[in-house]
Each structure stands twice: as structure tokens, then as C-alpha cells.
């Protein structure tokens, strides 16, 4: 494996005041740039709430040098990268990730847009409407209402209590004073002394340094501006509590002052152990009592020596009746941690895990981590242990700011046998025992597309069932409950485990560092066969109510409904069904095949021996997915008044040339779709298009969530957009066509794909019936495309010849859509 210790770090300051952090990481296939501005929503004059967030949006609207259609977002999209920004209380971050060859082009655009923004009023008016749409969705969200309830006990003088999102009425674009404040905020904070640039990638430090010096020098010279210290978190007098918004959620909140400097790492460490799934831990004990569904610790506010920590515990029906006992158990666990006489072992284990996480992080995650922590080694320092002890002394019942229901008199205090987390068994896994005779498993296809020397691998297993699976979502939910301890430990050791459905197929993904994967699989298999008795509660309970944005609810159902919509079972509790017997019956008829990528011969032998114990029998891989012409509709019910639509347009199955054409269309369309739907029509803030792989087929996906346009209106705009594509494609010159071809083909070079994207591409190809030379074949097909091929593909796309599937949170009112 590429040695993580080969990573080289460097930090320096440019003459203009810009702080630069560089990381040369040889194992990476992609590169990232991130810039942090030490200013956020709480640094804005209270007369203009939302100004900092508004400015973040405006910076993406283009400059004199790079107009909007040549700016950072379309540039990164053309290179199949990621780009985003976030405005926090006291910080604003901008970041992107691209292939190494595209780093300089992205960095030029990022620095230019931050240093030389346009403040044209017409662009401001359009972007204000986008923010207003975001505000409407935010104000309707259950989470927003709960957050307001949680923050109510804080002082009304503290900015954490104030409104900072911005809307049509707070962002007074035509107002001269507003324009003056906007430009003054940019001049004061968007200067070099207030900024940190992080560059991460496989490039040598010299190359990264040259880029940082060349492009970071364009920022105005400045000194660091000391941000105004906040007032006290708590008011002088206790605030009268407001009614509890949800009896099924227990909230605890703590306003902390005078925290030591190392409190951030202490909070991170506490969060890690609080969320750990080990036997005898907080979550494990409360779940086994039947009291909780989930528990989450969140930092709602953090600046200098202040922090606001909140704990949200989703209660079961039984837990809602015992909310006070749940709270007592929580504080008892904190006291148990504080009583530990020696933190050395926990400190060393947490540090090992934190270092492991950094060693396997992608470029984007690393660049953001460097902005947060600088060159500090990850983990818990000795000073951090002291800070953690201080933190635990503050998290006491008398310091909780939220009301807890009174305990019934007959209930005694809970006596729970807390246990410290064990050492992670997958950090230094023992070799999985294998027999002396080599195992032949034709159902497991092996690929060396990832070199075993790289140290990362991927194992995919797919089960097929002869009949539609009854209570499928409840079964998968139960199995995931059973696997959660192993999944959590594997994640800490650099291995991601995912059990999911794809229509009527079940998929197990195990990806990450290759050495622990055989041990992880060996630990998972017994639980797949026989989940523990206590986890079947998840099978008999109703599914959790959706509480996310409508577009995210649609995305969570996307693969299932697009893969095999007519046969996908509805999510329902198996209250009158014998779950273990149902699972055993299913496994007795299941057939599986799989794909292993990036393993040495010795590790493959270990995997094959483990897989002899998998449930089901082996079967050769086959692809049975066929095109289904026409318009198909599926309503995913929710509780939002906003309208959300996902339109899925799959390419023909088993046709690499048509897939190449579909990918070309997706590549060219992505920035234009965003510009048309979000910027020009202002349909909403959740707008995107992309190519997704579903059951081995490339699928062009369009997504829109709107607070003001109906489902029918959204579909009308989509169809109008698709109708214009043939003429827009015909307008491409031969030179432009060739440039787009090459840019797209280069995205599928094995050298340009990180381990995760490479493995997912090969697994999707495997499901689609393609050979392991899929990436080379696809590049060849893309480079062979002619303009007529695109026109023919667009004709098939617009006519729904290969089928359209629409997922929406409202019912269709048009007769040509067939309801699934």
C-alpha cells in the first residue's frame, strides 16, 4: 500500500498575508483546493441579516475574466468534480475537487471570483429569489422549528439566537445602504490576511507551492481582522421554557463558556465514543432497553471559548414514557466516563482511529480537515484529555437547558452495566483461517484494475431471489441493525460496509483498505444468517417517518424504483410475520454472484473461503435488465408543501455505443440545465442533473425542488428544456464537439479515477453485463461518437423510447403517465 507516512505537509504565509497549507499525498488520484474566510453570518451588521450568505451566492455569478458559463462551477462540472461553499457563524468555506490536471484552472477561477466579484444588481435580484426559495423550504422544515426551540434558552443578545438565512425582505438589493454594507463586508474580510488556502493532491509540494504563490497573490494585502467577541451565551435571568415540540424526541442542550483551547478535539473525541455502537456503550444499552431509535450529539455553535452542544435522542413508544430515565442513563454514562482513572488506552485508541481516518481520506475531505486543524496531528493530545475532563464536568443535569419530563414515582433510577469500548479488531486484523485446498468460486469475478500494492480493495455481492420479496424494506432495516456494530468498527478501520436493495436484488458492498476486508466479511456472515434476537424489534416497528427535504426523500428511493419499480415492495412493518422464519426461507432460495477488485492472490483465497459460508447458493452473473418504453410515474408520499421531481431517462441496456452517447449528453447538459432552471427560471435552490448508474445502466437524471412551481409546471419546464437540446447540440462546432469528447473520455482513464469511483464503475458494468475492459471500451466508444449519434440519442431520449421514470412527491395529473 502507498504509505500514508509518505504524506508531506507544509504551511507558510504569502507577503500579502494569505496563509497557505499544502499536502502532497501520493496515494490520491484527485486534487482539492479549499479557501476559508474568517468571517461568517455573525460578523454582519444586524441591520442586514443574511448578507454573508448572500455574498457567498453572489461570488458564483461570474467575473469580468470568467463569466458565469466559464466560472468555477461549470468548469468543475466539466471535469466531473465536486464544488460547493458554506457560510457558517464565523467562517465561510469555498472548496472543490478535480483531477490533478484541472487544479490550476479551478484555482484560478476560485481566487478570481473571491477577489473580483460582480455586484450587478440584476444578478443580485435573481440570486435573492433563489435564497428566498431556500428560506421558504428552511422555514417549513421540522428540523428548523426544533432548532429554534432548542436555542430559545440562550440570551437574545447572542447572535446564535438571531436570523441569518436571509430572504426577500432582509436582502434589500436596491437599497444604497445595503449595497454599501455588502461591498464593505467583502472588502473587510475577503482579503488575504483573513483567508487560508489549502491545496491537497498527488502533485509534489514544489508544484502546489508554485500554484499557491501565483494565484494566491491576487488577493488584496491585509492583516487579520479580530472578529468581535460574542456576548455571554446565557441571559442574566432564566428564560421561561416554551412547549416541547415533539414528545418522541428527547433534547438536551448545554451552553459552555471559558472552554480551553483544545476543547474542539475533546468534543470530537466525546462525540466519537458517544456514537460508538459497541456492546455496553451508551447507544447499545439504551437500544437494548427498547428506549431509543437514534442518538446524536451536535455542536450547534462554536467560537473561541464558547460552544453550544445539543443531544437529540429519538425515542421509541416505550422510551417516550421513560424519557426521564433515558436522560438519567445518559448522565450516568457521562459520569462513568469521567470516573475513569486512566485515559491512556482510550486516548491511544482514539488517536489511532483519527490517524487512520486521515490516512484514507479523499482530497476534498483532507483539504477541509487542514483548514479546520492545520498541521496538528489528528487525535487526542494530553492537553485534549484535560479539556475532555473539563468538558465532562460541565455536562451535568443541572446545566441542561431543555425541559425533561418528570419521572413517574414508581420508576427507580436505571442501573446499567456500562463498558468501555474494546480495541478495534479490524485495525490489526488476524488472518482469516483458510483451508489447505484452494477454493474455486466461478460466481466471484476478480479484477486487478486496482493494484494490490495500492492497499485498497472492493468486494461486491449481489443476491437474487426467484420471487418478489415480501417485507423487503423491513428485512433490510433489520439486517442493518444487526450489522451496525461490525459496520461501525469497520468504518473506523477504513472499510465501508453497505447492505442495500436494488429492486428485488440485495447488494453488499465492502470497500476501503483491503487488508481488513476478509476479517470484516467473516464477522458479517453469521449475522446475515441469524441476526440477534433483539434486532427483530426493527422488523416489527413502523418505518421511520421521512423528515428530510422532499428531493432527498426521492433520492433515497431512486435506485429501487428505477431498477424494478413494478416489483418493489412498500415499506411496512412485519408485525404479524415471523421475521426469522421469513429470512431463513429467503436465504434458502437466494442465489449470489460477486466482484472482487484490487486483492492479492492470498487475500482472494481468504475471501473465497469466507464466501463458502455466505447465505444462498452461487450463480453465474447475468444481466436481465431490459428497456421499458413509455412514461412511468411513482409517487413517494411526504409531508412537504413544496413540489419535488426526479426524472430518470435510462440509456438502452447492453449497448456501449448508446451509453457513450448518453454520457456525452449528460456531460454537455449539466451546466446548461443548472443555468436554465436555477439561474434563469429561478425554480428553486435544489436543481441538478447528472448521469447515475442504476443496475448497470447509465441513466440521465434531472432533479428539481421548488417552493412555488407545481409538479406539472416543473415537468413542463423539463420537457421544454429537452426539446431545445437537438438544436443546441447541432450548434456545437466540430472543435467544440471534439473538446467535449476528449474531456469526457479522460474522465474514464483508470489513472483519473480514485478507488471508490473506479470500483463503482466496474461493479455497475458487471451488473450491466459488460466485460472488465469496460472503461477502455467506454472511452473508445466516446471518442468514436459523431454528431449524428448524439442527434439519434436525443431523439430516443425525448420520445421516452427506452422509458422515463418520474419520482415525485405529488400525484400526476397528466394522462400519459402510467402509475406504478
Tab-separated table of C-alpha atoms in Angstrom, residues 279-703:
chain	number	residue	atom	x	y	z
A	279	UNK	CA	-21.575	-3.691	23.415
A	280	UNK	CA	-22.054	-1.854	26.703
A	281	UNK	CA	-21.869	1.599	25.123
A	282	UNK	CA	-24.460	4.341	25.506
A	283	UNK	CA	-26.417	3.609	22.308
A	284	UNK	CA	-26.223	-0.161	22.785
A	285	UNK	CA	-27.595	-0.118	26.328
A	286	UNK	CA	-30.432	2.310	25.560
A	287	UNK	CA	-31.432	0.353	22.464
A	288	UNK	CA	-31.489	-2.922	24.358
A	289	UNK	CA	-33.776	-1.293	26.881
A	290	UNK	CA	-36.100	-0.593	23.980
A	291	UNK	CA	-35.983	3.136	24.673
A	292	UNK	CA	-34.296	4.789	21.709
A	293	UNK	CA	-34.056	4.667	17.950
A	294	UNK	CA	-31.138	7.046	17.412
A	295	UNK	CA	-28.886	9.361	19.417
A	296	UNK	CA	-26.914	12.285	18.045
A	297	UNK	CA	-24.527	14.795	19.593
A	298	UNK	CA	-24.244	18.014	17.595
A	299	UNK	CA	-22.246	21.203	18.018
A	300	UNK	CA	-24.776	23.952	17.327
A	301	UNK	CA	-22.310	26.777	17.917
A	302	UNK	CA	-18.543	27.021	18.407
A	303	UNK	CA	-16.367	30.133	18.556
A	304	UNK	CA	-13.349	30.966	20.679
A	305	UNK	CA	-14.130	29.746	24.227
A	306	UNK	CA	-17.857	29.227	23.682
A	307	UNK	CA	-19.804	26.189	22.484
A	308	UNK	CA	-23.396	25.036	22.416
A	309	UNK	CA	-23.765	21.258	22.430
A	310	UNK	CA	-27.071	19.515	21.803
A	311	UNK	CA	-28.062	15.885	22.170
A	312	UNK	CA	-31.112	14.670	20.257
A	313	UNK	CA	-32.489	11.256	21.164
A	314	UNK	CA	-35.259	9.783	19.023
A	315	UNK	CA	-37.410	7.755	21.420
A	316	UNK	CA	-39.422	4.639	20.850
A	317	UNK	CA	-43.003	4.486	22.120
A	318	UNK	CA	-41.690	2.847	25.286
A	319	UNK	CA	-38.875	5.383	25.538
A	320	UNK	CA	-41.262	8.321	25.329
A	321	UNK	CA	-42.889	7.025	28.536
A	322	UNK	CA	-39.464	6.737	30.161
A	323	UNK	CA	-37.865	9.951	28.894
A	324	UNK	CA	-36.595	10.929	32.341
A	325	UNK	CA	-34.953	7.513	32.699
A	326	UNK	CA	-33.285	7.932	29.339
A	327	UNK	CA	-31.888	11.283	30.494
A	328	UNK	CA	-30.679	9.756	33.756
A	329	UNK	CA	-28.963	6.965	31.866
A	330	UNK	CA	-27.277	9.496	29.590
A	331	UNK	CA	-25.836	11.441	32.521
A	332	UNK	CA	-24.863	8.207	34.255
A	333	UNK	CA	-22.830	7.233	31.184
A	334	UNK	CA	-21.080	10.627	31.200
A	335	UNK	CA	-20.261	10.157	34.871
A	336	UNK	CA	-18.927	6.676	34.102
A	337	UNK	CA	-16.541	8.171	31.545
A	338	UNK	CA	-15.409	10.885	33.932
A	339	UNK	CA	-14.641	8.307	36.659
A	340	UNK	CA	-12.061	6.512	34.513
A	341	UNK	CA	-8.779	6.670	36.403
A	342	UNK	CA	-6.617	6.365	33.314
A	343	UNK	CA	-7.493	7.679	29.860
A	344	UNK	CA	-4.280	6.422	28.257
A	345	UNK	CA	-5.773	3.440	26.438
A	346	UNK	CA	-8.839	5.333	25.208
A	347	UNK	CA	-6.637	8.239	24.174
A	348	UNK	CA	-4.310	5.970	22.193
A	349	UNK	CA	-7.194	4.104	20.549
A	350	UNK	CA	-8.977	7.302	19.546
A	351	UNK	CA	-5.727	8.733	18.163
A	352	UNK	CA	-5.127	5.561	16.128
A	353	UNK	CA	-8.631	5.808	14.700
A	354	UNK	CA	-8.303	9.529	13.911
A	355	UNK	CA	-4.979	8.967	12.175
A	356	UNK	CA	-6.461	6.061	10.236
A	357	UNK	CA	-9.336	8.293	9.105
A	358	UNK	CA	-6.927	10.917	7.802
A	359	UNK	CA	-4.762	8.265	6.132
A	360	UNK	CA	-7.670	7.108	3.947
A	361	UNK	CA	-9.456	10.446	3.399
A	362	UNK	CA	-10.012	11.753	-0.100
A	363	UNK	CA	-8.554	15.021	-1.334
A	364	UNK	CA	-11.637	17.118	-0.566
A	365	UNK	CA	-12.024	15.793	2.977
A	366	UNK	CA	-8.303	16.328	3.608
A	367	UNK	CA	-8.296	19.915	2.414
A	368	UNK	CA	-11.247	20.779	4.657
A	369	UNK	CA	-9.624	18.966	7.592
A	370	UNK	CA	-6.450	21.003	7.109
A	371	UNK	CA	-8.481	24.214	7.171
A	372	UNK	CA	-10.016	23.076	10.453
A	373	UNK	CA	-6.969	21.636	12.215
A	374	UNK	CA	-3.928	22.951	10.346
A	375	UNK	CA	-0.838	20.771	10.627
A	376	UNK	CA	-1.884	19.413	14.018
A	377	UNK	CA	-1.674	15.642	14.139
A	378	UNK	CA	-5.156	14.115	14.422
A	379	UNK	CA	-6.229	12.510	17.662
A	380	UNK	CA	-6.458	13.442	21.321
A	381	UNK	CA	-3.423	15.185	22.803
A	382	UNK	CA	-2.530	15.227	26.503
A	383	UNK	CA	-3.967	18.737	26.679
A	384	UNK	CA	-7.052	17.380	24.925
A	385	UNK	CA	-7.520	14.808	27.697
A	386	UNK	CA	-7.532	17.618	30.256
A	387	UNK	CA	-10.021	19.548	28.091
A	388	UNK	CA	-12.205	16.449	27.905
A	389	UNK	CA	-12.252	16.134	31.697
A	390	UNK	CA	-13.255	19.810	31.888
A	391	UNK	CA	-15.978	19.218	29.308
A	392	UNK	CA	-17.400	16.221	31.182
A	393	UNK	CA	-17.539	18.246	34.374
A	394	UNK	CA	-19.787	20.760	32.558
A	395	UNK	CA	-22.177	18.209	31.046
A	396	UNK	CA	-24.243	17.686	34.150
A	397	UNK	CA	-28.028	17.564	34.670
A	398	UNK	CA	-28.145	20.959	36.355
A	399	UNK	CA	-26.519	22.558	33.292
A	400	UNK	CA	-29.041	21.144	30.806
A	401	UNK	CA	-31.160	23.958	29.343
A	402	UNK	CA	-34.074	21.953	27.960
A	403	UNK	CA	-37.008	20.532	29.939
A	404	UNK	CA	-37.120	16.803	30.706
A	405	UNK	CA	-40.457	15.140	31.539
A	406	UNK	CA	-40.858	14.281	35.205
A	407	UNK	CA	-40.213	10.675	36.165
A	408	UNK	CA	-43.139	8.580	37.371
A	409	UNK	CA	-42.693	7.930	41.082
A	410	UNK	CA	-42.608	4.160	40.706
A	411	UNK	CA	-39.574	4.197	38.417
A	412	UNK	CA	-36.219	3.579	40.050
A	413	UNK	CA	-33.057	5.023	38.588
A	414	UNK	CA	-31.647	2.812	35.828
A	415	UNK	CA	-28.741	0.566	36.742
A	416	UNK	CA	-26.827	-0.099	33.540
A	417	UNK	CA	-23.602	-2.003	33.150
A	418	UNK	CA	-21.505	0.435	31.145
A	419	UNK	CA	-18.430	-0.802	29.353
A	420	UNK	CA	-15.538	0.994	27.756
A	421	UNK	CA	-15.145	0.447	24.010
A	422	UNK	CA	-12.912	-2.502	23.120
A	423	UNK	CA	-9.883	-2.142	20.894
A	424	UNK	CA	-10.978	-2.199	17.284
A	425	UNK	CA	-10.427	-5.760	15.983
A	426	UNK	CA	-10.029	-4.606	12.385
A	427	UNK	CA	-7.171	-2.156	12.930
A	428	UNK	CA	-4.769	-5.082	13.185
A	429	UNK	CA	-6.920	-7.955	11.893
A	430	UNK	CA	-5.825	-11.546	12.366
A	431	UNK	CA	-5.571	-13.592	9.203
A	432	UNK	CA	-8.834	-15.313	8.377
A	433	UNK	CA	-8.367	-19.073	8.642
A	434	UNK	CA	-8.283	-20.829	5.287
A	435	UNK	CA	-8.159	-24.456	4.315
A	436	UNK	CA	-5.234	-26.088	2.588
A	437	UNK	CA	-7.207	-26.681	-0.608
A	438	UNK	CA	-7.715	-23.661	-2.897
A	439	UNK	CA	-11.347	-22.736	-3.422
A	440	UNK	CA	-12.844	-22.193	-6.877
A	441	UNK	CA	-15.808	-19.818	-6.987
A	442	UNK	CA	-16.818	-19.006	-10.588
A	443	UNK	CA	-19.567	-16.744	-9.202
A	444	UNK	CA	-16.856	-14.416	-7.853
A	445	UNK	CA	-15.181	-12.484	-10.653
A	446	UNK	CA	-11.813	-10.916	-9.836
A	447	UNK	CA	-10.256	-7.755	-11.288
A	448	UNK	CA	-6.814	-6.215	-10.870
A	449	UNK	CA	-7.956	-2.794	-12.087
A	450	UNK	CA	-6.754	-1.637	-8.670
A	451	UNK	CA	-3.232	-2.788	-7.965
A	452	UNK	CA	-2.981	-4.904	-4.782
A	453	UNK	CA	0.066	-2.787	-3.898
A	454	UNK	CA	-2.218	0.240	-3.604
A	455	UNK	CA	-3.723	-1.239	-0.466
A	456	UNK	CA	-7.376	-0.581	-1.301
A	457	UNK	CA	-9.972	-3.053	-2.499
A	458	UNK	CA	-13.672	-3.552	-3.073
A	459	UNK	CA	-15.910	-6.591	-2.680
A	460	UNK	CA	-19.447	-6.593	-4.092
A	461	UNK	CA	-22.013	-9.351	-3.598
A	462	UNK	CA	-25.460	-9.423	-5.212
A	463	UNK	CA	-28.261	-11.814	-4.181
A	464	UNK	CA	-31.188	-12.602	-6.491
A	465	UNK	CA	-34.483	-14.130	-5.399
A	466	UNK	CA	-36.861	-16.103	-7.613
A	467	UNK	CA	-39.938	-14.267	-6.294
A	468	UNK	CA	-40.631	-10.713	-5.116
A	469	UNK	CA	-39.522	-10.350	-1.508
A	470	UNK	CA	-42.303	-9.638	0.986
A	471	UNK	CA	-41.466	-7.070	3.678
A	472	UNK	CA	-38.180	-6.337	1.933
A	473	UNK	CA	-37.522	-2.853	3.427
A	474	UNK	CA	-38.265	-4.150	6.939
A	475	UNK	CA	-35.890	-7.096	6.418
A	476	UNK	CA	-33.069	-4.881	5.164
A	477	UNK	CA	-33.663	-2.482	8.054
A	478	UNK	CA	-33.411	-5.404	10.488
A	479	UNK	CA	-30.225	-6.783	8.939
A	480	UNK	CA	-28.605	-3.347	9.019
A	481	UNK	CA	-29.449	-3.123	12.715
A	482	UNK	CA	-27.777	-6.480	13.206
A	483	UNK	CA	-24.646	-5.385	11.326
A	484	UNK	CA	-24.269	-1.957	12.916
A	485	UNK	CA	-21.516	-2.855	15.431
A	486	UNK	CA	-19.384	-4.515	12.754
A	487	UNK	CA	-20.178	-1.702	10.318
A	488	UNK	CA	-19.092	0.915	12.857
A	489	UNK	CA	-15.834	-0.861	13.718
A	490	UNK	CA	-15.086	-1.472	10.045
A	491	UNK	CA	-15.625	2.208	9.226
A	492	UNK	CA	-13.193	3.209	11.939
A	493	UNK	CA	-10.633	0.830	10.420
A	494	UNK	CA	-11.013	2.270	6.931
A	495	UNK	CA	-13.645	-0.089	5.492
A	496	UNK	CA	-17.154	0.966	4.438
A	497	UNK	CA	-19.934	-1.622	4.660
A	498	UNK	CA	-23.305	-1.136	2.992
A	499	UNK	CA	-26.240	-3.542	2.674
A	500	UNK	CA	-28.951	-2.189	0.371
A	501	UNK	CA	-31.558	-3.145	-2.191
A	502	UNK	CA	-31.620	-2.683	-5.928
A	503	UNK	CA	-35.148	-3.517	-6.982
A	504	UNK	CA	-35.561	-7.125	-5.899
A	505	UNK	CA	-31.812	-7.703	-5.595
A	506	UNK	CA	-29.828	-7.290	-2.379
A	507	UNK	CA	-26.329	-5.850	-2.520
A	508	UNK	CA	-23.472	-5.976	-0.027
A	509	UNK	CA	-20.626	-3.544	-0.603
A	510	UNK	CA	-17.374	-3.772	1.379
A	511	UNK	CA	-14.849	-1.193	0.210
A	512	UNK	CA	-11.736	0.521	1.548
A	513	UNK	CA	-8.435	-0.766	2.905
A	514	UNK	CA	-8.013	-4.275	1.547
A	515	UNK	CA	-6.220	-5.958	4.467
A	516	UNK	CA	-9.165	-5.866	6.933
A	517	UNK	CA	-11.855	-6.815	4.382
A	518	UNK	CA	-11.631	-10.634	4.816
A	519	UNK	CA	-11.954	-10.251	8.595
A	520	UNK	CA	-14.884	-7.860	8.177
A	521	UNK	CA	-16.671	-10.269	5.830
A	522	UNK	CA	-16.002	-13.165	8.203
A	523	UNK	CA	-17.621	-11.197	11.054
A	524	UNK	CA	-20.638	-10.178	8.954
A	525	UNK	CA	-21.649	-13.593	7.607
A	526	UNK	CA	-23.033	-15.127	10.836
A	527	UNK	CA	-25.181	-12.030	11.389
A	528	UNK	CA	-26.577	-12.233	7.861
A	529	UNK	CA	-27.680	-15.786	8.581
A	530	UNK	CA	-29.002	-15.210	12.083
A	531	UNK	CA	-29.438	-11.648	13.325
A	532	UNK	CA	-29.552	-11.363	17.092
A	533	UNK	CA	-32.934	-11.701	18.768
A	534	UNK	CA	-33.028	-8.076	19.971
A	535	UNK	CA	-32.712	-6.596	16.450
A	536	UNK	CA	-36.041	-8.026	15.250
A	537	UNK	CA	-37.762	-5.140	17.008
A	538	UNK	CA	-36.805	-3.089	13.932
A	539	UNK	CA	-38.713	-5.547	11.747
A	540	UNK	CA	-41.969	-5.215	13.650
A	541	UNK	CA	-41.846	-1.433	14.115
A	542	UNK	CA	-43.298	1.003	11.557
A	543	UNK	CA	-40.743	2.604	9.234
A	544	UNK	CA	-39.383	5.961	10.392
A	545	UNK	CA	-41.315	8.957	9.093
A	546	UNK	CA	-39.387	10.965	6.490
A	547	UNK	CA	-38.023	14.207	7.902
A	548	UNK	CA	-35.651	15.344	5.168
A	549	UNK	CA	-36.145	17.569	2.145
A	550	UNK	CA	-38.523	16.084	-0.465
A	551	UNK	CA	-35.777	15.848	-3.091
A	552	UNK	CA	-33.651	13.822	-0.666
A	553	UNK	CA	-36.585	11.526	0.063
A	554	UNK	CA	-36.899	10.876	-3.655
A	555	UNK	CA	-33.168	10.203	-3.977
A	556	UNK	CA	-33.340	7.667	-1.138
A	557	UNK	CA	-35.847	5.624	-3.178
A	558	UNK	CA	-34.318	6.296	-6.572
A	559	UNK	CA	-32.274	3.153	-7.254
A	560	UNK	CA	-35.022	0.784	-6.107
A	561	UNK	CA	-37.825	2.402	-8.065
A	562	UNK	CA	-35.869	2.972	-11.267
A	563	UNK	CA	-34.325	-0.512	-11.240
A	564	UNK	CA	-37.507	-2.591	-10.863
A	565	UNK	CA	-40.436	-0.342	-9.977
A	566	UNK	CA	-43.307	-2.764	-10.613
A	567	UNK	CA	-41.969	-5.259	-8.081
A	568	UNK	CA	-40.618	-3.055	-5.307
A	569	UNK	CA	-42.379	-3.789	-2.021
A	570	UNK	CA	-43.757	-0.918	0.022
A	571	UNK	CA	-42.129	-0.284	3.380
A	572	UNK	CA	-44.316	-1.790	6.083
A	573	UNK	CA	-43.760	-3.301	9.499
A	574	UNK	CA	-43.872	-7.083	9.784
A	575	UNK	CA	-45.935	-7.044	12.953
A	576	UNK	CA	-47.826	-10.255	12.161
A	577	UNK	CA	-44.974	-12.069	10.419
A	578	UNK	CA	-42.369	-14.391	11.896
A	579	UNK	CA	-39.297	-12.487	10.767
A	580	UNK	CA	-36.540	-15.090	11.396
A	581	UNK	CA	-38.524	-17.784	9.564
A	582	UNK	CA	-39.138	-15.419	6.631
A	583	UNK	CA	-35.435	-14.572	6.387
A	584	UNK	CA	-34.389	-18.237	6.571
A	585	UNK	CA	-36.848	-19.078	3.810
A	586	UNK	CA	-35.488	-16.301	1.609
A	587	UNK	CA	-31.876	-17.327	2.097
A	588	UNK	CA	-32.789	-20.889	1.128
A	589	UNK	CA	-33.808	-19.678	-2.350
A	590	UNK	CA	-31.224	-16.904	-2.828
A	591	UNK	CA	-28.500	-17.046	-5.471
A	592	UNK	CA	-25.449	-14.808	-5.373
A	593	UNK	CA	-22.603	-13.611	-7.550
A	594	UNK	CA	-19.886	-11.082	-6.821
A	595	UNK	CA	-16.936	-8.993	-7.930
A	596	UNK	CA	-13.616	-8.551	-6.106
A	597	UNK	CA	-11.329	-5.677	-7.109
A	598	UNK	CA	-7.764	-4.968	-6.007
A	599	UNK	CA	-6.906	-8.015	-3.873
A	600	UNK	CA	-3.735	-10.084	-3.834
A	601	UNK	CA	-3.942	-13.820	-4.522
A	602	UNK	CA	-3.534	-14.583	-0.812
A	603	UNK	CA	-6.318	-12.175	0.191
A	604	UNK	CA	-8.565	-13.516	-2.564
A	605	UNK	CA	-8.069	-17.012	-1.188
A	606	UNK	CA	-9.154	-15.766	2.224
A	607	UNK	CA	-12.248	-14.155	0.722
A	608	UNK	CA	-13.234	-17.291	-1.190
A	609	UNK	CA	-13.021	-19.425	1.924
A	610	UNK	CA	-15.184	-16.911	3.803
A	611	UNK	CA	-17.712	-16.809	0.989
A	612	UNK	CA	-18.291	-20.540	1.175
A	613	UNK	CA	-20.385	-19.631	4.230
A	614	UNK	CA	-22.472	-16.935	2.565
A	615	UNK	CA	-26.234	-17.460	2.628
A	616	UNK	CA	-27.655	-18.717	-0.647
A	617	UNK	CA	-26.053	-20.598	-3.489
A	618	UNK	CA	-23.780	-19.357	-6.243
A	619	UNK	CA	-24.954	-18.433	-9.729
A	620	UNK	CA	-23.137	-17.089	-12.796
A	621	UNK	CA	-23.567	-13.316	-13.193
A	622	UNK	CA	-26.277	-12.422	-15.688
A	623	UNK	CA	-27.930	-9.164	-16.631
A	624	UNK	CA	-31.668	-9.362	-17.199
A	625	UNK	CA	-32.484	-5.660	-17.260
A	626	UNK	CA	-34.319	-4.609	-20.402
A	627	UNK	CA	-35.651	-1.314	-21.687
A	628	UNK	CA	-39.272	-0.461	-20.902
A	629	UNK	CA	-40.680	2.198	-23.204
A	630	UNK	CA	-43.189	4.795	-22.075
A	631	UNK	CA	-43.753	7.189	-19.191
A	632	UNK	CA	-43.853	5.682	-15.703
A	633	UNK	CA	-44.818	7.536	-12.530
A	634	UNK	CA	-44.176	6.750	-8.895
A	635	UNK	CA	-45.465	8.943	-6.084
A	636	UNK	CA	-43.270	8.980	-2.968
A	637	UNK	CA	-45.544	10.440	-0.335
A	638	UNK	CA	-44.242	13.042	2.081
A	639	UNK	CA	-45.397	15.944	4.218
A	640	UNK	CA	-43.945	18.915	2.363
A	641	UNK	CA	-45.977	21.516	0.501
A	642	UNK	CA	-43.076	22.001	-1.891
A	643	UNK	CA	-43.009	20.053	-5.140
A	644	UNK	CA	-40.049	17.804	-5.932
A	645	UNK	CA	-39.412	15.830	-9.113
A	646	UNK	CA	-36.766	13.354	-10.240
A	647	UNK	CA	-36.893	12.396	-13.895
A	648	UNK	CA	-34.865	9.317	-14.834
A	649	UNK	CA	-34.099	8.639	-18.503
A	650	UNK	CA	-32.088	5.404	-18.886
A	651	UNK	CA	-29.865	4.555	-21.817
A	652	UNK	CA	-30.513	1.329	-23.726
A	653	UNK	CA	-29.288	-1.781	-21.945
A	654	UNK	CA	-26.195	-3.692	-23.161
A	655	UNK	CA	-25.150	-1.094	-25.762
A	656	UNK	CA	-21.798	0.574	-25.096
A	657	UNK	CA	-22.180	2.950	-28.063
A	658	UNK	CA	-25.564	4.222	-26.888
A	659	UNK	CA	-24.202	4.530	-23.361
A	660	UNK	CA	-21.356	6.672	-24.690
A	661	UNK	CA	-23.900	8.949	-26.398
A	662	UNK	CA	-25.972	9.199	-23.208
A	663	UNK	CA	-22.900	10.131	-21.209
A	664	UNK	CA	-21.944	12.773	-23.761
A	665	UNK	CA	-25.422	14.307	-23.477
A	666	UNK	CA	-25.202	14.288	-19.662
A	667	UNK	CA	-21.745	15.869	-19.788
A	668	UNK	CA	-22.830	18.729	-22.074
A	669	UNK	CA	-26.225	19.292	-20.442
A	670	UNK	CA	-25.207	19.567	-16.771
A	671	UNK	CA	-24.053	23.215	-16.606
A	672	UNK	CA	-26.754	24.371	-19.052
A	673	UNK	CA	-29.506	22.721	-17.043
A	674	UNK	CA	-28.351	24.421	-13.836
A	675	UNK	CA	-28.098	27.791	-15.578
A	676	UNK	CA	-31.563	27.490	-17.121
A	677	UNK	CA	-33.558	26.090	-14.199
A	678	UNK	CA	-31.886	27.727	-11.227
A	679	UNK	CA	-30.458	30.994	-12.512
A	680	UNK	CA	-32.764	31.995	-15.364
A	681	UNK	CA	-36.105	30.476	-14.314
A	682	UNK	CA	-35.373	30.519	-10.555
A	683	UNK	CA	-37.408	27.382	-9.986
A	684	UNK	CA	-35.710	26.654	-6.675
A	685	UNK	CA	-32.383	26.096	-4.986
A	686	UNK	CA	-32.344	22.264	-5.306
A	687	UNK	CA	-31.586	21.881	-9.024
A	688	UNK	CA	-29.230	19.339	-10.603
A	689	UNK	CA	-28.657	16.926	-13.455
A	690	UNK	CA	-26.236	14.023	-13.651
A	691	UNK	CA	-25.555	10.587	-15.040
A	692	UNK	CA	-26.162	7.846	-12.474
A	693	UNK	CA	-25.561	4.132	-12.805
A	694	UNK	CA	-28.650	2.099	-11.922
A	695	UNK	CA	-28.476	-1.694	-12.158
A	696	UNK	CA	-25.770	-1.475	-14.799
A	697	UNK	CA	-27.425	1.196	-16.946
A	698	UNK	CA	-26.374	4.792	-17.442
A	699	UNK	CA	-29.349	6.948	-16.509
A	700	UNK	CA	-29.697	10.662	-17.161
A	701	UNK	CA	-31.302	12.212	-14.070
A	702	UNK	CA	-32.879	15.656	-13.667
A	703	UNK	CA	-33.860	16.863	-10.202
